Coordinates of C-alpha atoms in Angstrom, one line a residue:
X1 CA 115.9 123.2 98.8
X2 CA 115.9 124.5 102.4
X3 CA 114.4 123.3 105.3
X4 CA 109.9 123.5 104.8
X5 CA 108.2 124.6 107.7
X6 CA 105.3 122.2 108.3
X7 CA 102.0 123.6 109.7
X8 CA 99.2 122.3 111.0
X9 CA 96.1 120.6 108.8
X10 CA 93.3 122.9 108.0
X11 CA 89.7 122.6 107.1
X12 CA 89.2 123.8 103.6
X13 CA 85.6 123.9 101.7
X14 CA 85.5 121.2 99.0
X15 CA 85.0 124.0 96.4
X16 CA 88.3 125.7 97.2
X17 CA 90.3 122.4 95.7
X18 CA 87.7 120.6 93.4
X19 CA 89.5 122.7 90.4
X20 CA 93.1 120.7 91.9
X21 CA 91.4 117.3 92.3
X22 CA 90.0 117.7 88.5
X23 CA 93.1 118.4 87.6
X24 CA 95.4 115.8 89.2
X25 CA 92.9 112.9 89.0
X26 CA 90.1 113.7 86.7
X27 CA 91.4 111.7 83.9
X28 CA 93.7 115.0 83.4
X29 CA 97.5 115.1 82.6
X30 CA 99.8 117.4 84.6
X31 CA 102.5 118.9 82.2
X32 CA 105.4 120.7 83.4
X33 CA 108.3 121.9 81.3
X34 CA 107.1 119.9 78.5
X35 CA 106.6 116.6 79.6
X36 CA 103.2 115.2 80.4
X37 CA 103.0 113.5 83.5
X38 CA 100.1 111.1 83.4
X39 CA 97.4 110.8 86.5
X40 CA 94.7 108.5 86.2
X41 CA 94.2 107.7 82.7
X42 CA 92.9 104.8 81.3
X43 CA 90.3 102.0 81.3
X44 CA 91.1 102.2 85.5
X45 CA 90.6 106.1 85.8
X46 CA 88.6 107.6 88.2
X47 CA 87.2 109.5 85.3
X48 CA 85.9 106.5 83.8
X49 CA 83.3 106.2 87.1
X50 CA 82.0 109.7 87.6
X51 CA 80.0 110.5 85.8
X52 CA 78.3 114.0 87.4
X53 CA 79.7 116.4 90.3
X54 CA 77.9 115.1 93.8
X55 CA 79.3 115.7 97.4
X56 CA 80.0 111.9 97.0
X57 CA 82.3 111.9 94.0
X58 CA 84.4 115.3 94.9
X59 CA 84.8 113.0 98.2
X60 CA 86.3 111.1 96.5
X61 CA 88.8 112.7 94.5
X62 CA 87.5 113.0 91.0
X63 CA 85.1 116.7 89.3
X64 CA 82.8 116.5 87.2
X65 CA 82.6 116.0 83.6
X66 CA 81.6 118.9 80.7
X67 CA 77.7 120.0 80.8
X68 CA 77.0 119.4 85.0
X69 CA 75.7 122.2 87.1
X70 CA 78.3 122.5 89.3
X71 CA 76.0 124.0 91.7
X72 CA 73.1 122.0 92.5
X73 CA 74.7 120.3 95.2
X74 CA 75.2 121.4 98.6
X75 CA 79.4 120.6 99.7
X76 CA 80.7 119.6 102.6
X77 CA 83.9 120.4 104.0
X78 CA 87.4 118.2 103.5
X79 CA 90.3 118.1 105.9
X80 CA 93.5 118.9 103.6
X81 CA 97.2 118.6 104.7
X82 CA 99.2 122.0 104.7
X83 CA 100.9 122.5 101.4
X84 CA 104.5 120.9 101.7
X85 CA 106.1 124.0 99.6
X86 CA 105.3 127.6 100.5
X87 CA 103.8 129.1 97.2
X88 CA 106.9 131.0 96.2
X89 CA 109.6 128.6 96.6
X90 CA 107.3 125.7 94.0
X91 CA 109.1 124.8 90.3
X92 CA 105.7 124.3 89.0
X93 CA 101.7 125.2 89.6
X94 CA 100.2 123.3 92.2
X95 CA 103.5 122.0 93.8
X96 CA 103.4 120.5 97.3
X97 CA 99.1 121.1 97.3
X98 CA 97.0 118.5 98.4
X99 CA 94.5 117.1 97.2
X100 CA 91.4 113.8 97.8
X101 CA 92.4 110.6 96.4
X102 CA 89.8 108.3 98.4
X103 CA 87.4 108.9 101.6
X104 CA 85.7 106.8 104.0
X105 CA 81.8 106.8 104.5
X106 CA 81.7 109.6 106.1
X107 CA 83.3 111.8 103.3
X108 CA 86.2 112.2 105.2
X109 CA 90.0 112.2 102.9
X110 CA 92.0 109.4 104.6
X111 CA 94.2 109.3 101.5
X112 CA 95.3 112.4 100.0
X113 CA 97.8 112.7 97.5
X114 CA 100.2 115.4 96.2
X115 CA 103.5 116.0 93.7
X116 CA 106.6 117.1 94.0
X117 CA 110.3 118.3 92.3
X118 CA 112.6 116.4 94.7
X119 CA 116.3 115.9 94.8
X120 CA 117.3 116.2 91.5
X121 CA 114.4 114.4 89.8
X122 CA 113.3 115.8 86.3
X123 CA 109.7 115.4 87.0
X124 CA 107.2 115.4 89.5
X125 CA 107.0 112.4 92.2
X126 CA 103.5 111.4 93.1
X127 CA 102.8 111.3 97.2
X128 CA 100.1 110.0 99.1
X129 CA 99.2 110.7 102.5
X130 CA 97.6 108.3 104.4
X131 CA 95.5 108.8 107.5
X132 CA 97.3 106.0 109.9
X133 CA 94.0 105.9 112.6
X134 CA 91.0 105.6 110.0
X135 CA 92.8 103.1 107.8
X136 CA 93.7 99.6 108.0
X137 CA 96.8 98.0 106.6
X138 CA 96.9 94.0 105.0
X139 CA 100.2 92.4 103.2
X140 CA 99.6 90.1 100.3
X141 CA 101.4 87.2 99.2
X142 CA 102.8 87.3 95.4
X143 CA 102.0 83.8 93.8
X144 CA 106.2 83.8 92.5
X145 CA 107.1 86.6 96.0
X146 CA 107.5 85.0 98.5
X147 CA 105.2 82.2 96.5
X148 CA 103.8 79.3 98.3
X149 CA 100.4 79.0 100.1
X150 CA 99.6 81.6 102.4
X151 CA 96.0 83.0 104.9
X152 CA 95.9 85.6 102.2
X153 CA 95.1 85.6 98.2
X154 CA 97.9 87.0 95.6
X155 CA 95.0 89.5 94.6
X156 CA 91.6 91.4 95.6
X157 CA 88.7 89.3 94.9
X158 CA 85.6 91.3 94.0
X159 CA 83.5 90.3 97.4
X160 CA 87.0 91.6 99.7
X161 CA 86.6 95.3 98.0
X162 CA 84.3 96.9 100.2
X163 CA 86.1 99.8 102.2
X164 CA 89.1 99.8 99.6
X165 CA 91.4 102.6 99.7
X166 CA 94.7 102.3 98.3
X167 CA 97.1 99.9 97.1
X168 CA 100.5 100.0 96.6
X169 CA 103.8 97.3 95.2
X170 CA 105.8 95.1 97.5
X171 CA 109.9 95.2 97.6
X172 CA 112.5 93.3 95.5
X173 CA 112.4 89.7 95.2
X174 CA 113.3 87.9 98.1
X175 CA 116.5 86.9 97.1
X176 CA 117.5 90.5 97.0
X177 CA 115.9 91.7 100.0
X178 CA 118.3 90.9 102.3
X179 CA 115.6 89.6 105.1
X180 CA 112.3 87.7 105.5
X181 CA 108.4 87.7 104.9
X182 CA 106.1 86.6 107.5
X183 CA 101.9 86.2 107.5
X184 CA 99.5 84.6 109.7
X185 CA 101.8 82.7 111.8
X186 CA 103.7 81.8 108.4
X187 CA 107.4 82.6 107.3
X188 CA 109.2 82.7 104.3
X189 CA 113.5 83.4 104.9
X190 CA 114.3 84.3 108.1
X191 CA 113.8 88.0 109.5
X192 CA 116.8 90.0 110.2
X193 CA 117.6 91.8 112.8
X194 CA 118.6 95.1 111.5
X195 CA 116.8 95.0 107.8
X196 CA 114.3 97.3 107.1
X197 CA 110.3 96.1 107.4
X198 CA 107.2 97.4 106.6
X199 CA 105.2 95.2 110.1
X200 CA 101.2 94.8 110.3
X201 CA 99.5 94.6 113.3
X202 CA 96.2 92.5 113.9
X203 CA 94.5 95.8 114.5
X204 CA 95.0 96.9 111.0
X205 CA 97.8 99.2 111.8
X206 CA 100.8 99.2 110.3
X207 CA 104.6 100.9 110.5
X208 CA 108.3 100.8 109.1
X209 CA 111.2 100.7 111.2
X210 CA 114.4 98.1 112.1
X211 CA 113.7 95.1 112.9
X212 CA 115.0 93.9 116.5
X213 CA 115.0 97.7 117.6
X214 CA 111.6 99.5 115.9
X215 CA 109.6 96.3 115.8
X216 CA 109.9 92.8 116.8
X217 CA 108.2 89.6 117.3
X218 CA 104.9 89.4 119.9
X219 CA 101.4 88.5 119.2
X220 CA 100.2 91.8 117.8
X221 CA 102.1 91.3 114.5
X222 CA 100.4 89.0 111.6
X223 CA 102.4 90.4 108.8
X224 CA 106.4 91.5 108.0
X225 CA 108.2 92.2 105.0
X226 CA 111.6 93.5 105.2
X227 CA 113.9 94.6 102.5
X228 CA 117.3 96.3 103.1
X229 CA 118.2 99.5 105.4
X230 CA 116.0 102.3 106.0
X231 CA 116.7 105.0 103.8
X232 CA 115.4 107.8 106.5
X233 CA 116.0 106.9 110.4
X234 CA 115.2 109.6 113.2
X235 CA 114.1 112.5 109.7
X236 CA 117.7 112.1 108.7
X237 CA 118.7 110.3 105.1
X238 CA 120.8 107.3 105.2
X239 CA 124.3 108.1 105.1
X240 CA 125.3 106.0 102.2
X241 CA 122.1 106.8 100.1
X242 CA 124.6 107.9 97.0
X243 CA 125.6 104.2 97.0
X244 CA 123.6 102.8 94.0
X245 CA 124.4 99.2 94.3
X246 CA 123.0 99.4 98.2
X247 CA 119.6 100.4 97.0
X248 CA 118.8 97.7 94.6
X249 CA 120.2 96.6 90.8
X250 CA 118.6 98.7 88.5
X251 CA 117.8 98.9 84.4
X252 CA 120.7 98.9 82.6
X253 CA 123.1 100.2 86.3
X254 CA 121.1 103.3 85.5
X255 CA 121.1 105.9 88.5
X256 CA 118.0 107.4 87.6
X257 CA 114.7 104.7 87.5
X258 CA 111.8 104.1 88.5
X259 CA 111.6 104.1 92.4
X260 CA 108.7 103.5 95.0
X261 CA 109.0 103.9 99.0
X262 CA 107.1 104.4 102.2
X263 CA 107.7 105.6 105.2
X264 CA 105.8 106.8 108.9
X265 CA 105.6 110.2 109.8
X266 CA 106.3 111.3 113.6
X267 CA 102.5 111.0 114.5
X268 CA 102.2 107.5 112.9
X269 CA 100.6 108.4 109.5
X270 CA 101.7 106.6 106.1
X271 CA 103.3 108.4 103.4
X272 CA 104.4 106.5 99.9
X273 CA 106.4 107.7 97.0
X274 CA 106.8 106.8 93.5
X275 CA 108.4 108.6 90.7
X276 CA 109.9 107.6 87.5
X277 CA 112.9 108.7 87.1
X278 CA 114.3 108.8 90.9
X279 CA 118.0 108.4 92.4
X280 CA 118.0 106.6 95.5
X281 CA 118.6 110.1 97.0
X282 CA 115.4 111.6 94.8
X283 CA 112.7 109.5 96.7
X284 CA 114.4 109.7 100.0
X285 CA 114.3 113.3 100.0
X286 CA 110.6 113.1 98.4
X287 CA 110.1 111.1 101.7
X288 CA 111.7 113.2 103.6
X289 CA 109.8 116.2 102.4
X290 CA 106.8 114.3 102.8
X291 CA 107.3 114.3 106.9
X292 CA 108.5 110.8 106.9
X293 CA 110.9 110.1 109.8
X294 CA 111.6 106.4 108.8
X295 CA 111.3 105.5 105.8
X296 CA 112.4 102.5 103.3
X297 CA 112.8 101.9 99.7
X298 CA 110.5 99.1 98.3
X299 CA 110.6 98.1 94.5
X300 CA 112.3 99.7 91.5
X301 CA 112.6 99.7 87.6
X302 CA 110.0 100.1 85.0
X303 CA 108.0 97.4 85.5
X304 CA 106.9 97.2 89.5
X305 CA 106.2 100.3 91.0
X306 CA 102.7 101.4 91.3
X307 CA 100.1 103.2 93.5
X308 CA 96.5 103.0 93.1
X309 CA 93.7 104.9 95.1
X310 CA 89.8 103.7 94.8
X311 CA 86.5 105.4 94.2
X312 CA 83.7 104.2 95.6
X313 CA 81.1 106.7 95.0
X314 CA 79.5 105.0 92.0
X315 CA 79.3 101.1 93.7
X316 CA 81.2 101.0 97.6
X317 CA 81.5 97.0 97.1
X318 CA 83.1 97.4 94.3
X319 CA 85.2 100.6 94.3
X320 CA 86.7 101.6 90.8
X321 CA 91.0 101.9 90.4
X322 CA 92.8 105.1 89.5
X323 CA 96.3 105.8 89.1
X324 CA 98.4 107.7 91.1
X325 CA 101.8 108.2 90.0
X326 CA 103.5 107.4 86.2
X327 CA 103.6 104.1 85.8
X328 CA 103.0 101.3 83.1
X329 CA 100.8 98.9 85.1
X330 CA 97.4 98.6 84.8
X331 CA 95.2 100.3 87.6
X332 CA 93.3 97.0 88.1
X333 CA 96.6 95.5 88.8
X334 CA 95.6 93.6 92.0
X335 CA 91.9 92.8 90.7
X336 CA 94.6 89.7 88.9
X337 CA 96.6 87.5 90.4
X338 CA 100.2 89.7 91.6
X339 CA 103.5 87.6 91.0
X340 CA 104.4 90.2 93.8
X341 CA 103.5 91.0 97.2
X342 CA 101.9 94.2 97.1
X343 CA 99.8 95.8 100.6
X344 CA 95.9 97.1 100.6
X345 CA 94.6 99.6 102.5
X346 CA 90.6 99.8 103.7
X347 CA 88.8 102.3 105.2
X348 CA 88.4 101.5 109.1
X349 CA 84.2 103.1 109.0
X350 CA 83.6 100.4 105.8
X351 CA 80.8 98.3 108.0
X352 CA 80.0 95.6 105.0
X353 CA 83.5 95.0 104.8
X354 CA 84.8 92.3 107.3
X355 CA 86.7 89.1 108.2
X356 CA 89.3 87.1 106.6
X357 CA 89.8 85.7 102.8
X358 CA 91.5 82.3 102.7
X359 CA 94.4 81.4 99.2
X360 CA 91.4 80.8 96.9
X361 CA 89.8 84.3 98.2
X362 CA 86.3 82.8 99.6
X363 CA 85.1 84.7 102.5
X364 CA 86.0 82.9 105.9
X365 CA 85.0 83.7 109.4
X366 CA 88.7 85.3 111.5
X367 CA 89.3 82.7 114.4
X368 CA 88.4 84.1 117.8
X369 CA 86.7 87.0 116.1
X370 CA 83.5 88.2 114.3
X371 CA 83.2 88.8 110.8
X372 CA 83.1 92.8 111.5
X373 CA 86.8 92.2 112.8
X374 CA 89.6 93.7 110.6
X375 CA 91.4 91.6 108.3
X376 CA 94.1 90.5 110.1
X377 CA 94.2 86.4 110.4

């Protein structure tokens, strides 16, 4: 595919996409060519929690069910991203189109999610879009990777769920990473100069870049995990991205699997890939396409990748899962203790939200800070 030009965002009345968000997270399946590509089915669907069409719930990605006047309510406006493929150059309906996946209090789309035909991938790849300065970013622990005792829990309590956005998996194991995980002042391998990291700052912000010459050690930073090379540095893909044993040891040495990444686009926001039946070349040029301009694999095969956005429109201390992406996991995947790392995003206008969580997930004061601080101990 040639180069896409990318445009600026536009305002775009909520009626204009509620038929896409129905569509893509509504409990509905997108099928292309034959093959039904799953969004948000399930006992975790964002279907399963709306339950009429309100300015809240189209908010928050998800349309009404049958038999609702679809009119009694007055909309507000959402701020969508361009379309990533101009209209005649898309491989199937809806290509490239964004559309709501969660919203902060004031109704505003910080994560916004859209699919695409990339690199030789035989069906769609799930993207989300992530809003870098109303979001904030907190690593997890995995009770087996990196194990151990750790500041944070291995999951998402109920009473740390206010303000939750989006989750999404952690890397390889550690013994396959190739570099370190760090958290609150805690370390686990050392970190690498060179390897890949996904780094969280104690202002909830987050990137990806190489260690030693991106990001580095200095008081700002409560969380690392690194894994590998970048596959995208500077908008360009790695130059040995068609070496398969470089990006991880896959199902059966298949080329093809299950793949998940995420990346920083040049003005600092977060995008995140997953498809299910990705080359190492697929999701970097999903990335890629996406705007990222580093970007890094995380885990692979059938059994790890996963992306989950939250509705909070029918109980905002207890927002409901949905999936985005094809995937076998369970949306309530981190409402459970994770054997894996795995990183949680909340909304940065979530006021009851707050503080820190110690290992057994109580609610703890942050040192030095009040409880309205962000969760970064």
């Amino acid at each position: 595919m040639g180069k896409i030009k990318r445009v600026r965002a536009r305002w775009v009345p909520v009626a204009a996409v509620g038929a896409a968000v129905a569509a893509a997270v509504g409990g509905a399946v997108w099928a292309h060519g034959g093959i039904g590509f799953g969004i948000g089915t399930g006992s975790g669907s964002a279907a399963a929690a709306s339950g009429a069409l309100t300015s809240s719930s189209l908010r928050h990605g998800h349309a009404a069910e049958h038999g609702v006047n679809q009119t009694a309510t007055a909309l507000p406006s959402l701020a969508l991203q361009a379309p990533l493929v101009p209209t005649a150059q898309r491989s199937f309906t809806g290509e490239g189109e964004w559309r709501a996946l969660a919203a902060d209090s004031h109704g505003q789309p910080v994560v916004q999610g859209t699919m695409l035909r990339a690199g030789g991938s035989s069906v769609p790849v799930a993207i989300a879009w992530i809003r870098q300065a109303a979001a904030r970013f907190e690593l997890h622990p995995g009770y087996a990777q990196p194990g151990g005792t750790w500041s944070q829990p291995d999951m998402l309590p109920r009473e740390s769920r206010s303000g939750l956005l989006a989750t999404w998996n952690g890397g390889f194991l550690m013994g396959d990473s190739g570099g370190g995980f760090f958290l609150d002042g805690k370390q686990y391998g050392p970190l690498v100069p060179g390897v890949a990291a996904e780094v969280f700052h104690r202002d909830g912000s987050f990137t990806v870049g190489v260690w030693g010459r991106d990001v580095k050690m200095d008081p700002t930073v409560v969380g690392v995990r690194q894994q590998r090379q970048l596959m995208i540095d500077g908008g360009r893909i790695a130059g040995n991205i068609d070496s398969l044993n470089t990006w991880g040891i896959t199902d059966g040495g298949a080329t093809y699997v299950r793949r998940s990444g995420v990346g920083v686009t040049a003005g600092g926001d977060v995008v995140f890939a997953l498809g299910p039946v990705m080359s190492p070349r697929s999701l970097a040029t999903a990335l890629q396409q996406a705007g990222a301009v580093r970007a890094m694999e995380l885990d692979i095969n059938i059994s790890w990748p996963s992306f989950m956005a939250y509705d909070s429109s029918v109980d905002p201390l207890d927002p409901r899962p949905f999936k985005w992406g094809d995937y076998p996991r369970p949306a309530e995947r981190y409402f459970s203790h994770s054997a894996r790392d795995f990183v949680a995003v909340y909304s940065r206008t979530a006021v009851s939200h707050g503080g820190c969580v110690d290992a057994t997930g109580a609610a703890r004061p942050q040192p030095g800070r009040s409880t309205g601080a962000p969760l970064a101990c």
